[in-house]
Amino acid sequence: MISTDKKFNPDLLNQMASAGNGRPEQDESTAIKSLILHYKSYIEKLKKELKVADGAKDKKRSDELTDDIAIAESEMEDVVGMLPNAEYKKNRKQKKPKAPKRELPQPNQNLQIDLFRQFITNYDNDVSNSLDLWDAIPKYFLTSAQVKLLRIENGLAMPAQWSYSDRENKSDVSYTVRIQPALLEVDGKTLACFPGATEELIEEVLKKFLLDQQLGIHDVSRQETWVKFSLNMIERELASRGKTRSKVEIRHSLEVMARSHLVWTKGGKAAYQGTIISELITVDRADYEADGTALWAARLPTLVSSSINNLKYRQFNYPRLMEMGDSLSRWFYKRLINRYRQASRDDPYTIHFKTVKQLSALLQQQDDRGNRKKMLSALLELETAGVISSYEAIEIKSGRQIVDVKYIITPSDKFTAEQIAANKRSTDASYKATQAGIRLG
């Protein structure tokens, strides 16, 4: 398994990338067989978890695991079919995962989704919600250049993994996220595709659409959250924020989000297993070609539904986030929204370079000089966007070597006012929920 903190020089990647040099068929076959073994192990784990879910009569989890197993088995067959052996290809079963055929939950009135849609602002179109737990998981840390390095000659890739730690209740908690790439047909070739910046932006658009009563559905008891959209709607929204993507690119990203599998562990225990889009109901190819206005529906992860049920979210300036040009700037902005709640010029926010590097997973150049430059570029963008008024970078050295940097950040008056409004909104929502007898987790 490849750990992305060494992705520019991983031993396994070098072994796989060398397929085709010297003894191409044998080396390529070895790399593919290694990936097949990974799939078999992964499927076996899913089946064991399915037995547990069946024993506990957890139908919802059993259905999710059954779908995951079917997708993984189909993807493994795609990999088997790439072996340089005619017999494997001859006996390969041509099965593809099918789009779910099911009816969406009926929209129902509930206080939790109403509170999710209520803001303290004069401009509802300019706000959205940040979900601290879900948004803090590194999901979009691979660039297209890095993905190319992770792929072997056939276009396949092993899962990427990132480990980090964060403070929770005054103690350090260790986390790991493992991302199994989606296997998608691109220009007639099957390629391993990881989520990246485009998928990050599309997720924000979907969460914004969720605020529309005509588009969002939230079922409290089933802990299901759905959002309806069309390719045209996403295309227009991205373009309006200076992030132009074609419908073909958007469709591809939706498939990446629906088929890349995440395993997120907290303290060594699995806290979430699933995809970024848990279910995706799509139109057929003919409709897609002819009509970009046809509606799709996506079910968001259970962590999103749980956050809505338990009021674990904060309002923020949506246009500002979407107009930022760099993923690190957007990550930093979200960090300030969720962790710097008492923003004040009299109490600057302090964070270290090493902390940002391991929490964001977005500073992966081998030379930390380049990473520090990228960090300063993100701070400059935050300053230009009106999030912060100033910052100071204090180098921490061991001898002549820079071992860390301490950043002292002063918020802008506008950001401070936005955080005050977000705090009041959270307090008001908690009060309304308590008065209604809702028990918050």
Tab-separated table of C-alpha atoms in Angstrom:
chain	number	residue	atom	x	y	z
A	1	MET	CA	0.000	0.000	0.000
A	2	ILE	CA	1.373	3.384	-0.934
A	3	SER	CA	1.612	6.079	1.691
A	4	THR	CA	1.191	9.417	-0.013
A	5	ASP	CA	3.508	11.243	2.335
A	6	LYS	CA	6.302	9.605	0.280
A	7	LYS	CA	4.534	9.566	-3.042
A	8	PHE	CA	7.349	11.254	-4.963
A	9	ASN	CA	9.671	8.375	-4.095
A	10	PRO	CA	7.692	5.394	-2.735
A	11	ASP	CA	9.401	2.006	-2.915
A	12	LEU	CA	6.276	0.195	-4.028
A	13	LEU	CA	5.492	2.828	-6.623
A	14	ASN	CA	8.991	2.491	-8.058
A	15	GLN	CA	8.565	-1.271	-8.268
A	16	MET	CA	5.221	-0.936	-10.018
A	17	ALA	CA	6.305	1.893	-12.293
A	18	SER	CA	9.215	-0.192	-13.488
A	19	ALA	CA	6.796	-2.694	-15.006
A	20	GLY	CA	7.743	-3.017	-18.627
A	21	ASN	CA	11.463	-2.438	-18.096
A	22	GLY	CA	13.557	-5.523	-18.699
A	23	ARG	CA	10.838	-8.199	-18.428
A	24	PRO	CA	7.677	-6.289	-19.187
A	25	GLU	CA	5.125	-9.082	-19.121
A	26	GLN	CA	6.423	-10.664	-15.921
A	27	ASP	CA	6.844	-7.352	-14.034
A	28	GLU	CA	3.491	-6.020	-15.166
A	29	SER	CA	1.821	-9.296	-14.239
A	30	THR	CA	3.390	-9.188	-10.761
A	31	ALA	CA	2.141	-5.656	-10.152
A	32	ILE	CA	-1.393	-6.510	-11.261
A	33	LYS	CA	-1.467	-9.702	-9.187
A	34	SER	CA	-0.438	-7.644	-6.159
A	35	LEU	CA	-3.407	-5.371	-6.728
A	36	ILE	CA	-5.718	-8.382	-7.158
A	37	LEU	CA	-4.545	-9.746	-3.806
A	38	HIS	CA	-5.323	-6.384	-2.239
A	39	TYR	CA	-8.840	-6.492	-3.673
A	40	LYS	CA	-9.380	-10.039	-2.378
A	41	SER	CA	-8.272	-9.027	1.102
A	42	TYR	CA	-10.465	-5.937	1.022
A	43	ILE	CA	-13.513	-7.920	-0.166
A	44	GLU	CA	-12.945	-10.524	2.544
A	45	LYS	CA	-12.974	-7.781	5.196
A	46	LEU	CA	-16.204	-6.388	3.775
A	47	LYS	CA	-17.805	-9.838	3.872
A	48	LYS	CA	-16.811	-10.309	7.506
A	49	GLU	CA	-18.311	-6.945	8.369
A	50	LEU	CA	-21.447	-7.923	6.431
A	51	LYS	CA	-21.840	-11.014	8.626
A	52	VAL	CA	-21.635	-8.826	11.714
A	53	ALA	CA	-24.202	-6.386	10.294
A	54	ASP	CA	-26.532	-9.254	9.349
A	55	GLY	CA	-26.198	-10.716	12.847
A	56	ALA	CA	-27.066	-7.356	14.362
A	57	LYS	CA	-30.015	-7.048	11.954
A	58	ASP	CA	-28.650	-3.720	10.734
A	59	LYS	CA	-30.374	-3.757	7.335
A	60	LYS	CA	-29.149	-0.335	6.274
A	61	ARG	CA	-25.490	-1.228	6.893
A	62	SER	CA	-25.973	-4.655	5.309
A	63	ASP	CA	-27.331	-3.049	2.132
A	64	GLU	CA	-24.390	-0.614	2.005
A	65	LEU	CA	-21.855	-3.417	2.449
A	66	THR	CA	-23.571	-5.581	-0.179
A	67	ASP	CA	-23.272	-2.702	-2.672
A	68	ASP	CA	-19.615	-2.139	-1.715
A	69	ILE	CA	-18.817	-5.830	-2.208
A	70	ALA	CA	-20.499	-5.894	-5.622
A	71	ILE	CA	-18.558	-2.829	-6.772
A	72	ALA	CA	-15.240	-4.151	-5.431
A	73	GLU	CA	-15.762	-7.557	-7.080
A	74	SER	CA	-16.605	-5.892	-10.392
A	75	GLU	CA	-13.516	-3.676	-10.177
A	76	MET	CA	-11.360	-6.704	-9.337
A	77	GLU	CA	-12.650	-8.414	-12.484
A	78	ASP	CA	-11.555	-5.357	-14.471
A	79	VAL	CA	-8.074	-5.742	-12.989
A	80	VAL	CA	-7.999	-9.502	-13.693
A	81	GLY	CA	-8.892	-8.754	-17.298
A	82	MET	CA	-5.736	-6.656	-17.638
A	83	LEU	CA	-3.408	-9.565	-16.945
A	84	PRO	CA	-1.261	-10.378	-20.005
A	85	ASN	CA	-2.831	-13.812	-20.180
A	86	ALA	CA	-5.514	-14.622	-22.732
A	87	GLU	CA	-7.151	-17.217	-20.477
A	88	TYR	CA	-7.864	-14.617	-17.774
A	89	LYS	CA	-9.491	-12.342	-20.322
A	90	LYS	CA	-11.398	-15.182	-21.943
A	91	ASN	CA	-12.941	-16.322	-18.645
A	92	ARG	CA	-13.526	-12.836	-17.278
A	93	LYS	CA	-17.161	-12.104	-16.451
A	94	GLN	CA	-18.375	-8.855	-17.948
A	95	LYS	CA	-20.215	-7.356	-14.991
A	96	LYS	CA	-20.476	-3.708	-14.113
A	97	PRO	CA	-21.911	-2.132	-10.982
A	98	LYS	CA	-25.433	-0.970	-11.633
A	99	ALA	CA	-26.788	2.405	-10.622
A	100	PRO	CA	-29.140	1.945	-7.673
A	101	LYS	CA	-32.777	1.529	-8.660
A	102	ARG	CA	-34.786	2.874	-5.782
A	103	GLU	CA	-37.200	5.596	-4.876
A	104	LEU	CA	-35.932	8.597	-2.964
A	105	PRO	CA	-37.310	9.186	0.523
A	106	GLN	CA	-40.312	11.467	0.462
A	107	PRO	CA	-39.516	15.018	1.598
A	108	ASN	CA	-40.697	15.442	5.155
A	109	GLN	CA	-40.768	18.401	7.452
A	110	ASN	CA	-38.282	18.133	10.308
A	111	LEU	CA	-36.622	20.663	12.550
A	112	GLN	CA	-33.101	19.385	11.898
A	113	ILE	CA	-33.095	20.247	8.188
A	114	ASP	CA	-34.947	23.503	8.890
A	115	LEU	CA	-32.201	24.566	11.314
A	116	PHE	CA	-29.563	23.528	8.765
A	117	ARG	CA	-31.149	25.996	6.335
A	118	GLN	CA	-31.561	28.898	8.748
A	119	PHE	CA	-28.768	31.472	8.898
A	120	ILE	CA	-28.026	34.758	10.572
A	121	THR	CA	-27.266	36.872	7.534
A	122	ASN	CA	-28.795	39.446	5.236
A	123	TYR	CA	-27.761	37.433	2.178
A	124	ASP	CA	-28.806	33.767	2.235
A	125	ASN	CA	-27.193	33.146	-1.154
A	126	ASP	CA	-23.797	34.011	0.318
A	127	VAL	CA	-23.731	31.400	3.081
A	128	SER	CA	-23.412	27.646	3.382
A	129	ASN	CA	-22.478	25.122	6.077
A	130	SER	CA	-19.116	23.670	7.031
A	131	LEU	CA	-19.319	20.221	8.616
A	132	ASP	CA	-16.312	20.112	10.923
A	133	LEU	CA	-16.024	16.326	11.258
A	134	TRP	CA	-16.494	15.470	7.575
A	135	ASP	CA	-14.611	18.487	6.217
A	136	ALA	CA	-11.587	17.751	8.426
A	137	ILE	CA	-10.967	14.358	6.780
A	138	PRO	CA	-8.265	14.712	4.083
A	139	LYS	CA	-9.980	13.473	0.922
A	140	TYR	CA	-8.762	15.720	-1.875
A	141	PHE	CA	-5.007	15.863	-1.341
A	142	LEU	CA	-3.801	14.291	-4.597
A	143	THR	CA	-3.043	16.417	-7.643
A	144	SER	CA	-3.378	15.068	-11.184
A	145	ALA	CA	0.429	14.944	-11.441
A	146	GLN	CA	0.654	12.852	-8.271
A	147	VAL	CA	-2.056	10.481	-9.500
A	148	LYS	CA	-0.057	9.879	-12.680
A	149	LEU	CA	2.921	8.858	-10.550
A	150	LEU	CA	0.780	6.470	-8.531
A	151	ARG	CA	-0.499	4.683	-11.630
A	152	ILE	CA	1.385	1.781	-13.121
A	153	GLU	CA	1.673	1.359	-16.885
A	154	ASN	CA	-1.841	-0.127	-17.145
A	155	GLY	CA	-3.364	2.864	-15.428
A	156	LEU	CA	-4.063	1.017	-12.166
A	157	ALA	CA	-2.933	2.181	-8.725
A	158	MET	CA	-2.754	0.924	-5.179
A	159	PRO	CA	-4.767	2.782	-2.498
A	160	ALA	CA	-3.298	5.974	-1.076
A	161	GLN	CA	-2.999	6.453	2.664
A	162	TRP	CA	-2.420	9.434	4.946
A	163	SER	CA	-1.918	9.437	8.717
A	164	TYR	CA	-2.256	12.447	10.992
A	165	SER	CA	-3.169	13.477	14.539
A	166	ASP	CA	-5.322	16.264	15.927
A	167	ARG	CA	-6.358	17.618	19.300
A	168	GLU	CA	-9.668	16.473	20.754
A	169	ASN	CA	-10.767	17.141	24.344
A	170	LYS	CA	-7.256	18.347	25.194
A	171	SER	CA	-5.568	15.149	24.013
A	172	ASP	CA	-3.966	14.000	20.751
A	173	VAL	CA	-5.957	11.545	18.650
A	174	SER	CA	-4.430	9.600	15.746
A	175	TYR	CA	-6.262	9.261	12.431
A	176	THR	CA	-5.678	7.462	9.158
A	177	VAL	CA	-7.509	7.824	5.872
A	178	ARG	CA	-7.116	5.248	3.105
A	179	ILE	CA	-8.505	5.992	-0.335
A	180	GLN	CA	-9.136	3.187	-2.786
A	181	PRO	CA	-9.344	4.767	-6.240
A	182	ALA	CA	-12.279	4.448	-8.582
A	183	LEU	CA	-11.641	2.399	-11.722
A	184	LEU	CA	-13.219	4.303	-14.585
A	185	GLU	CA	-13.230	4.025	-18.355
A	186	VAL	CA	-11.358	7.032	-19.774
A	187	ASP	CA	-10.761	7.255	-23.544
A	188	GLY	CA	-11.247	3.520	-23.901
A	189	LYS	CA	-8.821	2.642	-21.105
A	190	THR	CA	-9.503	1.710	-17.483
A	191	LEU	CA	-7.763	4.158	-15.151
A	192	ALA	CA	-7.464	4.465	-11.383
A	193	CYS	CA	-8.961	7.844	-10.456
A	194	PHE	CA	-8.562	9.541	-7.073
A	195	PRO	CA	-10.661	12.477	-5.822
A	196	GLY	CA	-8.981	15.885	-6.141
A	197	ALA	CA	-9.685	19.611	-6.334
A	198	THR	CA	-12.590	19.356	-8.809
A	199	GLU	CA	-14.361	16.802	-6.628
A	200	GLU	CA	-13.763	19.048	-3.606
A	201	LEU	CA	-15.501	21.952	-5.351
A	202	ILE	CA	-18.395	19.796	-6.536
A	203	GLU	CA	-18.966	18.566	-2.976
A	204	GLU	CA	-19.293	22.194	-1.833
A	205	VAL	CA	-21.787	22.858	-4.642
A	206	LEU	CA	-23.902	19.841	-3.634
A	207	LYS	CA	-23.954	20.975	-0.001
A	208	LYS	CA	-25.068	24.401	-1.200
A	209	PHE	CA	-27.872	22.843	-3.287
A	210	LEU	CA	-28.960	20.912	-0.185
A	211	LEU	CA	-30.156	24.217	1.290
A	212	ASP	CA	-32.850	24.474	-1.392
A	213	GLN	CA	-36.101	22.898	-0.195
A	214	GLN	CA	-36.827	21.738	-3.739
A	215	LEU	CA	-33.495	19.952	-4.049
A	216	GLY	CA	-32.553	18.646	-0.597
A	217	ILE	CA	-34.152	15.753	1.311
A	218	HIS	CA	-33.198	14.773	4.858
A	219	ASP	CA	-34.724	11.850	6.729
A	220	VAL	CA	-33.872	12.054	10.445
A	221	SER	CA	-34.850	8.525	11.501
A	222	ARG	CA	-33.181	6.804	8.546
A	223	GLN	CA	-30.222	9.214	8.759
A	224	GLU	CA	-30.323	9.732	4.999
A	225	THR	CA	-29.569	12.942	3.150
A	226	TRP	CA	-30.198	13.334	-0.586
A	227	VAL	CA	-29.604	16.211	-2.962
A	228	LYS	CA	-31.009	16.540	-6.486
A	229	PHE	CA	-29.213	18.376	-9.270
A	230	SER	CA	-28.504	18.470	-12.977
A	231	LEU	CA	-25.178	18.642	-14.750
A	232	ASN	CA	-26.165	22.060	-16.074
A	233	MET	CA	-26.820	23.327	-12.551
A	234	ILE	CA	-23.353	22.306	-11.352
A	235	GLU	CA	-21.751	23.654	-14.523
A	236	ARG	CA	-23.405	27.069	-14.071
A	237	GLU	CA	-22.622	27.269	-10.364
A	238	LEU	CA	-18.936	26.450	-10.871
A	239	ALA	CA	-18.652	28.907	-13.764
A	240	SER	CA	-20.231	31.661	-11.661
A	241	ARG	CA	-17.404	31.151	-9.132
A	242	GLY	CA	-14.654	31.196	-11.743
A	243	LYS	CA	-14.220	27.402	-11.678
A	244	THR	CA	-15.341	26.409	-15.171
A	245	ARG	CA	-15.767	22.678	-15.795
A	246	SER	CA	-17.477	20.932	-18.703
A	247	LYS	CA	-20.398	18.550	-18.241
A	248	VAL	CA	-18.091	15.692	-19.242
A	249	GLU	CA	-15.640	16.655	-16.490
A	250	ILE	CA	-18.459	17.032	-13.964
A	251	ARG	CA	-19.919	13.631	-14.832
A	252	HIS	CA	-16.468	12.065	-14.463
A	253	SER	CA	-15.964	13.700	-11.057
A	254	LEU	CA	-19.343	12.483	-9.821
A	255	GLU	CA	-18.366	8.934	-10.750
A	256	VAL	CA	-15.028	9.338	-8.950
A	257	MET	CA	-16.883	10.524	-5.839
A	258	ALA	CA	-19.338	7.617	-6.037
A	259	ARG	CA	-16.728	4.892	-6.580
A	260	SER	CA	-13.637	5.950	-4.614
A	261	HIS	CA	-13.809	4.122	-1.299
A	262	LEU	CA	-12.654	5.747	1.954
A	263	VAL	CA	-11.679	4.029	5.166
A	264	TRP	CA	-11.215	6.561	7.961
A	265	THR	CA	-9.917	5.338	11.301
A	266	LYS	CA	-9.857	7.178	14.611
A	267	GLY	CA	-7.617	5.875	17.359
A	268	GLY	CA	-7.050	2.702	15.355
A	269	LYS	CA	-10.774	1.945	14.970
A	270	ALA	CA	-12.805	2.357	11.778
A	271	ALA	CA	-14.961	5.492	12.116
A	272	TYR	CA	-16.217	5.637	8.528
A	273	GLN	CA	-16.134	3.280	5.569
A	274	GLY	CA	-17.793	4.323	2.365
A	275	THR	CA	-17.708	6.705	-0.548
A	276	ILE	CA	-17.932	10.496	-0.832
A	277	ILE	CA	-21.289	10.043	-2.569
A	278	SER	CA	-22.941	7.019	-0.973
A	279	GLU	CA	-25.395	6.474	-3.808
A	280	LEU	CA	-25.658	8.097	-7.223
A	281	ILE	CA	-28.767	7.752	-9.345
A	282	THR	CA	-27.856	8.746	-12.875
A	283	VAL	CA	-29.563	9.231	-16.218
A	284	ASP	CA	-28.667	6.873	-19.061
A	285	ARG	CA	-26.133	7.811	-21.719
A	286	ALA	CA	-28.707	8.862	-24.310
A	287	ASP	CA	-30.412	11.242	-21.911
A	288	TYR	CA	-27.051	12.584	-20.810
A	289	GLU	CA	-25.987	13.337	-24.369
A	290	ALA	CA	-29.265	15.020	-25.200
A	291	ASP	CA	-30.258	16.801	-22.010
A	292	GLY	CA	-27.936	18.284	-19.411
A	293	THR	CA	-31.009	19.437	-17.471
A	294	ALA	CA	-32.082	15.909	-16.465
A	295	LEU	CA	-32.041	15.497	-12.695
A	296	TRP	CA	-29.616	13.276	-10.847
A	297	ALA	CA	-29.765	12.406	-7.148
A	298	ALA	CA	-26.885	11.791	-4.753
A	299	ARG	CA	-27.030	10.423	-1.226
A	300	LEU	CA	-24.484	12.124	0.987
A	301	PRO	CA	-22.416	10.154	3.559
A	302	THR	CA	-23.851	9.168	6.918
A	303	LEU	CA	-21.328	11.478	8.622
A	304	VAL	CA	-23.036	14.400	6.860
A	305	SER	CA	-26.487	13.172	7.943
A	306	SER	CA	-25.277	12.707	11.526
A	307	SER	CA	-23.865	16.254	11.568
A	308	ILE	CA	-27.226	17.633	10.418
A	309	ASN	CA	-29.106	15.610	13.044
A	310	ASN	CA	-26.772	16.782	15.817
A	311	LEU	CA	-26.270	20.400	14.655
A	312	LYS	CA	-22.527	19.859	14.118
A	313	TYR	CA	-21.981	22.530	11.473
A	314	ARG	CA	-21.176	26.233	11.115
A	315	GLN	CA	-22.234	28.883	8.658
A	316	PHE	CA	-19.566	30.525	6.518
A	317	ASN	CA	-19.068	32.815	3.517
A	318	TYR	CA	-19.592	30.428	0.579
A	319	PRO	CA	-18.589	32.733	-2.331
A	320	ARG	CA	-15.301	33.532	-0.619
A	321	LEU	CA	-14.408	29.849	-0.290
A	322	MET	CA	-15.395	28.985	-3.852
A	323	GLU	CA	-13.436	31.862	-5.364
A	324	MET	CA	-10.167	30.877	-3.669
A	325	GLY	CA	-7.741	29.434	-6.180
A	326	ASP	CA	-5.801	26.976	-4.044
A	327	SER	CA	-6.903	23.905	-2.071
A	328	LEU	CA	-4.601	24.818	0.810
A	329	SER	CA	-6.233	28.258	1.102
A	330	ARG	CA	-9.668	26.609	1.216
A	331	TRP	CA	-8.487	24.095	3.819
A	332	PHE	CA	-7.036	26.888	5.967
A	333	TYR	CA	-10.235	28.934	5.682
A	334	LYS	CA	-12.312	25.943	6.825
A	335	ARG	CA	-9.883	25.388	9.712
A	336	LEU	CA	-10.348	28.974	10.889
A	337	ILE	CA	-14.151	28.718	10.555
A	338	ASN	CA	-14.372	25.612	12.716
A	339	ARG	CA	-11.525	26.094	15.188
A	340	TYR	CA	-11.134	29.883	15.560
A	341	ARG	CA	-14.663	30.521	16.804
A	342	GLN	CA	-13.766	33.394	19.135
A	343	ALA	CA	-11.899	35.324	16.440
A	344	SER	CA	-10.574	38.646	17.710
A	345	ARG	CA	-7.747	41.043	16.945
A	346	ASP	CA	-6.874	40.825	20.642
A	347	ASP	CA	-6.462	37.049	20.454
A	348	PRO	CA	-4.591	36.076	17.244
A	349	TYR	CA	-4.752	32.526	15.923
A	350	THR	CA	-1.533	30.514	16.207
A	351	ILE	CA	-0.614	27.411	14.226
A	352	HIS	CA	2.636	25.699	13.224
A	353	PHE	CA	3.864	24.635	9.799
A	354	LYS	CA	4.231	20.998	10.918
A	355	THR	CA	0.610	20.983	12.082
A	356	VAL	CA	-0.686	22.288	8.758
A	357	LYS	CA	1.492	19.835	6.842
A	358	GLN	CA	0.153	16.739	8.568
A	359	LEU	CA	-3.477	17.845	8.996
A	360	SER	CA	-4.075	19.160	5.468
A	361	ALA	CA	-2.005	16.581	3.516
A	362	LEU	CA	-1.535	19.374	0.964
A	363	LEU	CA	2.151	20.170	1.568
A	364	GLN	CA	3.834	17.206	-0.073
A	365	GLN	CA	6.822	18.582	-1.926
A	366	GLN	CA	10.021	16.780	-0.940
A	367	ASP	CA	11.732	20.092	-0.171
A	368	ASP	CA	10.098	21.929	2.734
A	369	ARG	CA	11.316	25.225	1.320
A	370	GLY	CA	8.751	24.793	-1.429
A	371	ASN	CA	6.111	23.776	1.115
A	372	ARG	CA	6.797	26.881	3.199
A	373	LYS	CA	6.445	29.053	0.101
A	374	LYS	CA	3.105	27.403	-0.635
A	375	MET	CA	2.017	28.091	2.935
A	376	LEU	CA	2.868	31.796	2.590
A	377	SER	CA	0.996	31.896	-0.717
A	378	ALA	CA	-2.114	30.493	1.020
A	379	LEU	CA	-1.855	33.074	3.801
A	380	LEU	CA	-1.524	35.824	1.212
A	381	GLU	CA	-4.676	34.571	-0.532
A	382	LEU	CA	-6.531	34.570	2.801
A	383	GLU	CA	-5.394	38.143	3.349
A	384	THR	CA	-6.453	39.193	-0.154
A	385	ALA	CA	-9.841	37.471	0.329
A	386	GLY	CA	-10.466	39.468	3.503
A	387	VAL	CA	-10.293	36.559	5.946
A	388	ILE	CA	-7.216	37.792	7.809
A	389	SER	CA	-5.794	41.279	8.188
A	390	SER	CA	-2.158	40.253	8.742
A	391	TYR	CA	0.129	37.364	9.622
A	392	GLU	CA	3.608	36.827	11.018
A	393	ALA	CA	5.861	33.854	10.275
A	394	ILE	CA	8.445	33.047	12.964
A	395	GLU	CA	11.061	30.493	11.940
A	396	ILE	CA	12.071	27.875	14.508
A	397	LYS	CA	15.617	26.637	13.949
A	398	SER	CA	17.929	23.919	15.117
A	399	GLY	CA	21.335	25.391	14.410
A	400	ARG	CA	21.036	26.861	10.920
A	401	GLN	CA	18.270	24.509	9.838
A	402	ILE	CA	14.606	25.584	9.870
A	403	VAL	CA	12.702	22.799	11.648
A	404	ASP	CA	9.315	24.505	11.952
A	405	VAL	CA	7.514	27.822	11.493
A	406	LYS	CA	5.068	29.456	13.893
A	407	TYR	CA	2.343	31.515	12.218
A	408	ILE	CA	0.536	34.227	14.167
A	409	ILE	CA	-2.627	35.270	12.330
A	410	THR	CA	-4.787	38.324	12.989
A	411	PRO	CA	-8.362	38.084	11.715
A	412	SER	CA	-10.079	40.746	9.631
A	413	ASP	CA	-12.974	42.671	11.138
A	414	LYS	CA	-15.290	41.125	8.554
A	415	PHE	CA	-14.285	37.558	9.427
A	416	THR	CA	-14.642	38.346	13.129
A	417	ALA	CA	-18.187	39.620	12.528
A	418	GLU	CA	-19.007	36.489	10.503
A	419	GLN	CA	-17.781	34.250	13.325
A	420	ILE	CA	-19.907	36.165	15.854
A	421	ALA	CA	-22.946	35.606	13.619
A	422	ALA	CA	-22.056	31.905	13.263
A	423	ASN	CA	-21.777	31.577	17.047
A	424	LYS	CA	-25.196	33.153	17.590
A	425	ARG	CA	-26.740	30.968	14.923
A	426	SER	CA	-25.319	27.850	16.647
A	427	THR	CA	-26.594	28.980	20.033
A	428	ASP	CA	-30.061	29.758	18.669
A	429	ALA	CA	-30.268	26.412	16.851
A	430	SER	CA	-29.261	24.470	19.987
A	431	TYR	CA	-31.905	26.294	21.998
A	432	LYS	CA	-34.651	25.555	19.438
A	433	ALA	CA	-33.642	21.894	19.283
A	434	THR	CA	-33.637	21.565	23.074
A	435	GLN	CA	-37.037	23.232	23.315
A	436	ALA	CA	-38.373	20.743	20.764
A	437	GLY	CA	-37.070	17.808	22.804
A	438	ILE	CA	-34.345	16.822	20.349
A	439	ARG	CA	-31.437	15.017	22.011
A	440	LEU	CA	-28.163	16.059	20.478
A	441	GLY	CA	-25.178	13.713	20.272
